[in-house]
Amino acid sequence: QVQLVESGGGLVQPGGSLRLSCAASGRDFEISTMGWYRQAPGKQRELVATIHESKDTNYADRAKGRFTISRDNDENTVSLQMRSLEPEDTAVYYCNAVGVIGPLYARRWFDSWGQGTQVTVSA
């Protein structure tokens, strides 16, 4: 199993900034893609941004120009720098990691999620 632990959520005023972080832990794993998703009350979980181990990134339209995703492959961490936050960004933000786990002769894919961290944008 690969465990993901998020940190950095909280309450921020409109126009403010927050930085979310996520750390992966476990044994015998390699992460291919890490990402951030969010779920607002009454809505489905949606993509915010993903980053491949090659550092190629993908952003949802609403995140482009305001959010920046980054990762440290050696430390198995991913961060999301959020700027110009709007009330519509209020949601629980989840970290996600996809990769392979296990010994070389018995590798399998995994798809892990963190427990989520609340981001509230309000005056």
PDB file of C-alpha atoms in Angstrom:
ATOM      1  CA  GLN A   1       0.000   0.000   0.000  1.00  0.00           C
ATOM      2  CA  VAL A   2       1.044   3.572  -0.667  1.00  0.00           C
ATOM      3  CA  GLN A   3      -0.174   6.084   1.876  1.00  0.00           C
ATOM      4  CA  LEU A   4      -0.710   9.742   1.029  1.00  0.00           C
ATOM      5  CA  VAL A   5      -0.877  12.480   3.641  1.00  0.00           C
ATOM      6  CA  GLU A   6      -1.967  16.000   2.701  1.00  0.00           C
ATOM      7  CA  SER A   7      -1.347  19.227   4.560  1.00  0.00           C
ATOM      8  CA  GLY A   8      -1.757  22.942   4.051  1.00  0.00           C
ATOM      9  CA  GLY A   9      -5.487  23.474   3.785  1.00  0.00           C
ATOM     10  CA  GLY A  10      -7.346  26.170   5.674  1.00  0.00           C
ATOM     11  CA  LEU A  11      -9.368  29.341   5.495  1.00  0.00           C
ATOM     12  CA  VAL A  12      -8.257  32.128   3.188  1.00  0.00           C
ATOM     13  CA  GLN A  13      -9.819  35.340   1.942  1.00  0.00           C
ATOM     14  CA  PRO A  14     -10.724  35.799  -1.735  1.00  0.00           C
ATOM     15  CA  GLY A  15      -7.638  36.762  -3.683  1.00  0.00           C
ATOM     16  CA  GLY A  16      -5.370  35.012  -1.205  1.00  0.00           C
ATOM     17  CA  SER A  17      -2.954  32.120  -1.599  1.00  0.00           C
ATOM     18  CA  LEU A  18      -2.480  28.669  -0.129  1.00  0.00           C
ATOM     19  CA  ARG A  19       0.026  25.898  -0.675  1.00  0.00           C
ATOM     20  CA  LEU A  20      -1.014  22.277  -0.354  1.00  0.00           C
ATOM     21  CA  SER A  21       1.498  19.497   0.111  1.00  0.00           C
ATOM     22  CA  CYS A  22       1.249  15.729  -0.079  1.00  0.00           C
ATOM     23  CA  ALA A  23       3.765  13.077   0.888  1.00  0.00           C
ATOM     24  CA  ALA A  24       3.679   9.445  -0.207  1.00  0.00           C
ATOM     25  CA  SER A  25       5.057   6.628   1.899  1.00  0.00           C
ATOM     26  CA  GLY A  26       5.299   2.871   1.651  1.00  0.00           C
ATOM     27  CA  ARG A  27       7.664   0.195   0.339  1.00  0.00           C
ATOM     28  CA  ASP A  28       8.806  -0.885  -3.122  1.00  0.00           C
ATOM     29  CA  PHE A  29       6.826   1.610  -5.132  1.00  0.00           C
ATOM     30  CA  GLU A  30       7.392   3.974  -8.009  1.00  0.00           C
ATOM     31  CA  ILE A  31       4.987   6.790  -8.724  1.00  0.00           C
ATOM     32  CA  SER A  32       4.136   7.644 -12.306  1.00  0.00           C
ATOM     33  CA  THR A  33       1.598  10.426 -11.922  1.00  0.00           C
ATOM     34  CA  MET A  34       0.670  12.549  -8.931  1.00  0.00           C
ATOM     35  CA  GLY A  35      -2.198  14.947  -8.848  1.00  0.00           C
ATOM     36  CA  TRP A  36      -4.725  17.027  -7.013  1.00  0.00           C
ATOM     37  CA  TYR A  37      -8.478  16.680  -7.241  1.00  0.00           C
ATOM     38  CA  ARG A  38     -11.217  18.493  -5.382  1.00  0.00           C
ATOM     39  CA  GLN A  39     -14.795  17.940  -4.357  1.00  0.00           C
ATOM     40  CA  ALA A  40     -17.179  20.716  -3.399  1.00  0.00           C
ATOM     41  CA  PRO A  41     -20.365  20.011  -1.434  1.00  0.00           C
ATOM     42  CA  GLY A  42     -22.990  18.426  -3.654  1.00  0.00           C
ATOM     43  CA  LYS A  43     -20.619  18.082  -6.600  1.00  0.00           C
ATOM     44  CA  GLN A  44     -18.536  15.321  -8.102  1.00  0.00           C
ATOM     45  CA  ARG A  45     -14.815  15.080  -7.545  1.00  0.00           C
ATOM     46  CA  GLU A  46     -12.964  16.923 -10.300  1.00  0.00           C
ATOM     47  CA  LEU A  47      -9.441  17.222 -11.595  1.00  0.00           C
ATOM     48  CA  VAL A  48      -7.356  20.203 -10.528  1.00  0.00           C
ATOM     49  CA  ALA A  49      -3.917  19.309 -11.858  1.00  0.00           C
ATOM     50  CA  THR A  50      -1.628  16.354 -12.469  1.00  0.00           C
ATOM     51  CA  ILE A  51       2.112  15.986 -12.937  1.00  0.00           C
ATOM     52  CA  HIS A  52       3.986  13.078 -14.452  1.00  0.00           C
ATOM     53  CA  GLU A  53       7.363  11.867 -13.241  1.00  0.00           C
ATOM     54  CA  SER A  54       8.774  13.561 -16.354  1.00  0.00           C
ATOM     55  CA  LYS A  55       7.388  16.820 -14.871  1.00  0.00           C
ATOM     56  CA  ASP A  56       4.822  17.195 -17.665  1.00  0.00           C
ATOM     57  CA  THR A  57       1.750  18.880 -16.203  1.00  0.00           C
ATOM     58  CA  ASN A  58      -1.957  19.008 -16.927  1.00  0.00           C
ATOM     59  CA  TYR A  59      -4.350  21.590 -15.491  1.00  0.00           C
ATOM     60  CA  ALA A  60      -8.105  21.986 -15.390  1.00  0.00           C
ATOM     61  CA  ASP A  61      -9.207  25.140 -17.160  1.00  0.00           C
ATOM     62  CA  ARG A  62     -10.174  26.815 -13.886  1.00  0.00           C
ATOM     63  CA  ALA A  63      -6.710  26.160 -12.472  1.00  0.00           C
ATOM     64  CA  LYS A  64      -4.677  27.431 -15.404  1.00  0.00           C
ATOM     65  CA  GLY A  65      -2.790  30.614 -14.626  1.00  0.00           C
ATOM     66  CA  ARG A  66      -3.668  30.531 -10.926  1.00  0.00           C
ATOM     67  CA  PHE A  67      -2.415  27.178  -9.646  1.00  0.00           C
ATOM     68  CA  THR A  68       1.002  25.571 -10.017  1.00  0.00           C
ATOM     69  CA  ILE A  69       1.679  21.898  -9.379  1.00  0.00           C
ATOM     70  CA  SER A  70       5.164  20.623  -8.623  1.00  0.00           C
ATOM     71  CA  ARG A  71       6.744  17.426  -7.361  1.00  0.00           C
ATOM     72  CA  ASP A  72       9.931  16.065  -5.912  1.00  0.00           C
ATOM     73  CA  ASN A  73      10.516  12.623  -7.380  1.00  0.00           C
ATOM     74  CA  ASP A  74      13.220  11.758  -4.867  1.00  0.00           C
ATOM     75  CA  GLU A  75      11.030  12.646  -1.877  1.00  0.00           C
ATOM     76  CA  ASN A  76       7.754  11.375  -3.400  1.00  0.00           C
ATOM     77  CA  THR A  77       6.000  14.627  -2.663  1.00  0.00           C
ATOM     78  CA  VAL A  78       3.670  16.827  -4.658  1.00  0.00           C
ATOM     79  CA  SER A  79       2.603  20.404  -3.976  1.00  0.00           C
ATOM     80  CA  LEU A  80      -0.076  22.715  -5.271  1.00  0.00           C
ATOM     81  CA  GLN A  81       0.511  26.447  -5.053  1.00  0.00           C
ATOM     82  CA  MET A  82      -2.820  28.236  -5.340  1.00  0.00           C
ATOM     83  CA  ARG A  83      -3.087  31.974  -5.977  1.00  0.00           C
ATOM     84  CA  SER A  84      -5.954  34.384  -6.610  1.00  0.00           C
ATOM     85  CA  LEU A  85      -8.301  32.056  -4.803  1.00  0.00           C
ATOM     86  CA  GLU A  86     -12.022  32.475  -5.317  1.00  0.00           C
ATOM     87  CA  PRO A  87     -14.993  31.308  -3.238  1.00  0.00           C
ATOM     88  CA  GLU A  88     -15.663  28.784  -6.025  1.00  0.00           C
ATOM     89  CA  ASP A  89     -12.371  27.092  -5.108  1.00  0.00           C
ATOM     90  CA  THR A  90     -13.831  26.042  -1.764  1.00  0.00           C
ATOM     91  CA  ALA A  91     -13.681  22.255  -1.593  1.00  0.00           C
ATOM     92  CA  VAL A  92     -11.963  19.280  -0.059  1.00  0.00           C
ATOM     93  CA  TYR A  93      -8.719  18.776  -1.966  1.00  0.00           C
ATOM     94  CA  TYR A  94      -7.429  15.240  -2.450  1.00  0.00           C
ATOM     95  CA  CYS A  95      -3.965  14.067  -3.377  1.00  0.00           C
ATOM     96  CA  ASN A  96      -3.695  11.160  -5.805  1.00  0.00           C
ATOM     97  CA  ALA A  97      -0.810   8.938  -6.861  1.00  0.00           C
ATOM     98  CA  VAL A  98      -0.692   6.273  -9.559  1.00  0.00           C
ATOM     99  CA  GLY A  99       2.224   3.945 -10.088  1.00  0.00           C
ATOM    100  CA  VAL A 100       3.574   0.453  -9.540  1.00  0.00           C
ATOM    101  CA  ILE A 101       4.300  -1.396  -6.329  1.00  0.00           C
ATOM    102  CA  GLY A 102       5.917  -4.650  -5.310  1.00  0.00           C
ATOM    103  CA  PRO A 103       9.064  -6.608  -6.101  1.00  0.00           C
ATOM    104  CA  LEU A 104      10.305  -6.520  -9.684  1.00  0.00           C
ATOM    105  CA  TYR A 105       9.010 -10.032 -10.390  1.00  0.00           C
ATOM    106  CA  ALA A 106       5.489  -9.210  -9.131  1.00  0.00           C
ATOM    107  CA  ARG A 107       4.739  -5.573  -9.798  1.00  0.00           C
ATOM    108  CA  ARG A 108       1.188  -4.303  -9.946  1.00  0.00           C
ATOM    109  CA  TRP A 109      -0.460  -0.940 -10.453  1.00  0.00           C
ATOM    110  CA  PHE A 110      -1.767   1.092  -7.545  1.00  0.00           C
ATOM    111  CA  ASP A 111      -4.045   4.124  -7.391  1.00  0.00           C
ATOM    112  CA  SER A 112      -3.968   5.781  -3.971  1.00  0.00           C
ATOM    113  CA  TRP A 113      -5.834   8.714  -2.470  1.00  0.00           C
ATOM    114  CA  GLY A 114      -5.176  10.889   0.532  1.00  0.00           C
ATOM    115  CA  GLN A 115      -7.760  11.643   3.185  1.00  0.00           C
ATOM    116  CA  GLY A 116      -8.387  15.144   1.869  1.00  0.00           C
ATOM    117  CA  THR A 117      -7.758  18.626   3.198  1.00  0.00           C
ATOM    118  CA  GLN A 118     -10.364  21.364   3.429  1.00  0.00           C
ATOM    119  CA  VAL A 119      -9.823  24.640   1.581  1.00  0.00           C
ATOM    120  CA  THR A 120     -12.303  27.397   2.339  1.00  0.00           C
ATOM    121  CA  VAL A 121     -12.218  30.721   0.503  1.00  0.00           C
ATOM    122  CA  SER A 122     -14.380  33.255   2.258  1.00  0.00           C
ATOM    123  CA  ALA A 123     -14.342  36.819   3.452  1.00  0.00           C
TER     124      ALA A 123
END
